[in-house]
PDB file of C-alpha atoms in Angstrom:
ATOM      1  CA  MET A1050       3.143  28.436  17.373  1.00  0.00           C
ATOM      2  CA  GLY A1051       1.006  25.358  16.883  1.00  0.00           C
ATOM      3  CA  LYS A1052       3.366  22.627  17.989  1.00  0.00           C
ATOM      4  CA  LYS A1053       1.524  19.670  19.521  1.00  0.00           C
ATOM      5  CA  THR A1054       2.539  19.016  23.083  1.00  0.00           C
ATOM      6  CA  GLN A1055       1.575  15.391  22.901  1.00  0.00           C
ATOM      7  CA  VAL A1056       2.740  13.362  19.873  1.00  0.00           C
ATOM      8  CA  GLU A1057       0.267  10.725  18.753  1.00  0.00           C
ATOM      9  CA  GLU A1058       1.747   7.672  17.080  1.00  0.00           C
ATOM     10  CA  HIS A1059       0.390   7.429  13.568  1.00  0.00           C
ATOM     11  CA  ILE A1060      -1.044   4.067  12.611  1.00  0.00           C
ATOM     12  CA  LYS A1061      -0.889   3.428   8.863  1.00  0.00           C
ATOM     13  CA  ARG A1062      -3.751   1.917   7.002  1.00  0.00           C
ATOM     14  CA  PRO A1063      -3.330  -1.679   5.886  1.00  0.00           C
ATOM     15  CA  MET A1064      -2.077  -2.058   2.324  1.00  0.00           C
ATOM     16  CA  ASN A1065      -4.576  -2.764  -0.383  1.00  0.00           C
ATOM     17  CA  ALA A1066      -3.899  -5.369  -3.134  1.00  0.00           C
ATOM     18  CA  PHE A1067      -2.220  -2.897  -5.477  1.00  0.00           C
ATOM     19  CA  MET A1068       0.011  -1.426  -2.779  1.00  0.00           C
ATOM     20  CA  ALA A1069       1.184  -4.907  -1.613  1.00  0.00           C
ATOM     21  CA  TRP A1070       1.850  -5.958  -5.210  1.00  0.00           C
ATOM     22  CA  SER A1071       3.567  -2.721  -6.157  1.00  0.00           C
ATOM     23  CA  LYS A1072       5.815  -2.823  -3.116  1.00  0.00           C
ATOM     24  CA  LYS A1073       7.156  -6.209  -4.216  1.00  0.00           C
ATOM     25  CA  GLU A1074       7.390  -5.163  -7.925  1.00  0.00           C
ATOM     26  CA  ARG A1075       9.067  -1.862  -7.139  1.00  0.00           C
ATOM     27  CA  ARG A1076      11.739  -3.643  -5.077  1.00  0.00           C
ATOM     28  CA  ARG A1077      12.227  -6.134  -7.972  1.00  0.00           C
ATOM     29  CA  MET A1078      12.612  -3.278 -10.478  1.00  0.00           C
ATOM     30  CA  VAL A1079      15.227  -1.541  -8.297  1.00  0.00           C
ATOM     31  CA  GLU A1080      17.167  -4.821  -7.842  1.00  0.00           C
ATOM     32  CA  GLU A1081      17.169  -5.242 -11.649  1.00  0.00           C
ATOM     33  CA  GLY A1082      18.822  -1.881 -11.927  1.00  0.00           C
ATOM     34  CA  THR A1083      15.893   0.214 -13.065  1.00  0.00           C
ATOM     35  CA  ASN A1084      17.048   3.757 -12.611  1.00  0.00           C
ATOM     36  CA  LEU A1085      13.716   5.649 -12.861  1.00  0.00           C
ATOM     37  CA  ASN A1086      12.319   8.236 -10.539  1.00  0.00           C
ATOM     38  CA  ASN A1087       9.449   7.262  -8.316  1.00  0.00           C
ATOM     39  CA  SER A1088       6.781   9.021 -10.404  1.00  0.00           C
ATOM     40  CA  VAL A1089       7.721   7.247 -13.616  1.00  0.00           C
ATOM     41  CA  MET A1090       8.028   3.927 -11.802  1.00  0.00           C
ATOM     42  CA  SER A1091       4.552   4.371 -10.325  1.00  0.00           C
ATOM     43  CA  LYS A1092       3.004   4.944 -13.768  1.00  0.00           C
ATOM     44  CA  ILE A1093       4.695   1.783 -15.109  1.00  0.00           C
ATOM     45  CA  LEU A1094       3.499  -0.194 -12.115  1.00  0.00           C
ATOM     46  CA  GLY A1095      -0.053   1.080 -12.571  1.00  0.00           C
ATOM     47  CA  ASP A1096      -0.073  -0.030 -16.229  1.00  0.00           C
ATOM     48  CA  ARG A1097       1.350  -3.433 -15.277  1.00  0.00           C
ATOM     49  CA  TRP A1098      -1.285  -3.894 -12.548  1.00  0.00           C
ATOM     50  CA  ARG A1099      -4.085  -3.158 -14.967  1.00  0.00           C
ATOM     51  CA  GLY A1100      -2.604  -5.695 -17.335  1.00  0.00           C
ATOM     52  CA  LEU A1101      -2.395  -8.521 -14.804  1.00  0.00           C
ATOM     53  CA  GLU A1102      -4.573 -11.552 -15.263  1.00  0.00           C
ATOM     54  CA  GLU A1103      -7.598 -11.578 -12.967  1.00  0.00           C
ATOM     55  CA  GLU A1104      -6.416 -14.802 -11.219  1.00  0.00           C
ATOM     56  CA  GLU A1105      -3.111 -13.080 -10.184  1.00  0.00           C
ATOM     57  CA  ARG A1106      -4.944  -9.954  -9.059  1.00  0.00           C
ATOM     58  CA  ARG A1107      -7.321 -12.167  -6.980  1.00  0.00           C
ATOM     59  CA  ALA A1108      -4.293 -13.708  -5.259  1.00  0.00           C
ATOM     60  CA  TRP A1109      -3.092 -10.197  -4.269  1.00  0.00           C
ATOM     61  CA  LYS A1110      -6.610  -9.331  -3.110  1.00  0.00           C
ATOM     62  CA  ARG A1111      -6.489 -12.336  -0.751  1.00  0.00           C
ATOM     63  CA  THR A1112      -3.141 -11.094   0.504  1.00  0.00           C
ATOM     64  CA  ALA A1113      -4.645  -7.689   1.172  1.00  0.00           C
ATOM     65  CA  GLU A1114      -7.546  -9.299   3.068  1.00  0.00           C
ATOM     66  CA  ARG A1115      -4.989 -11.241   5.180  1.00  0.00           C
ATOM     67  CA  LEU A1116      -3.052  -7.982   5.849  1.00  0.00           C
ATOM     68  CA  GLU A1117      -6.265  -6.285   6.856  1.00  0.00           C
ATOM     69  CA  LYS A1118      -7.103  -9.032   9.320  1.00  0.00           C
ATOM     70  CA  GLU A1119      -3.641  -8.914  10.792  1.00  0.00           C
ATOM     71  CA  HIS A1120      -3.905  -5.138  11.102  1.00  0.00           C
ATOM     72  CA  ALA A1121      -7.283  -5.449  12.874  1.00  0.00           C
ATOM     73  CA  GLU A1122      -5.722  -7.879  15.365  1.00  0.00           C
ATOM     74  CA  MET A1123      -2.765  -5.586  16.016  1.00  0.00           C
ATOM     75  CA  PHE A1124      -4.857  -2.452  16.308  1.00  0.00           C
ATOM     76  CA  PRO A1125      -8.349  -3.495  17.469  1.00  0.00           C
ATOM     77  CA  ASN A1126      -9.445   0.128  18.165  1.00  0.00           C
ATOM     78  CA  TYR A1127      -8.126   1.504  14.848  1.00  0.00           C
ATOM     79  CA  LYS A1128     -10.549   3.583  12.824  1.00  0.00           C
ATOM     80  CA  TYR A1129      -9.456   5.399   9.725  1.00  0.00           C
ATOM     81  CA  LYS A1130      -9.931   9.153   9.986  1.00  0.00           C
ATOM     82  CA  TYR A1131      -9.724  11.177   6.786  1.00  0.00           C
ATOM     83  CA  LYS A1132      -7.521  14.224   7.222  1.00  0.00           C
ATOM     84  CA  PRO A1133      -7.820  16.712   4.357  1.00  0.00           C
ATOM     85  CA  LYS A1134      -4.508  18.304   3.225  1.00  0.00           C
ATOM     86  CA  ARG A1135      -4.082  21.888   4.098  1.00  0.00           C
TER      87      ARG A1135
END
């Protein structure tokens, strides 16, 4: 009971600065042979992000702004809807 008859295509939110940076860094860590589970890798990435120079973080914030604009052009009627977990 409870199956939806009409499947709605989920539109992901645009990545923020940290998510865009961590996606690149996570890939780099894996290519270097880092064999950590995702949870540990996320903690390391969070520490590295907080340690970045403000200028580098600003560059990633500009990237996130560009991604947000592209997202708005691709999905002009998109509006984020918070869905609490059950």
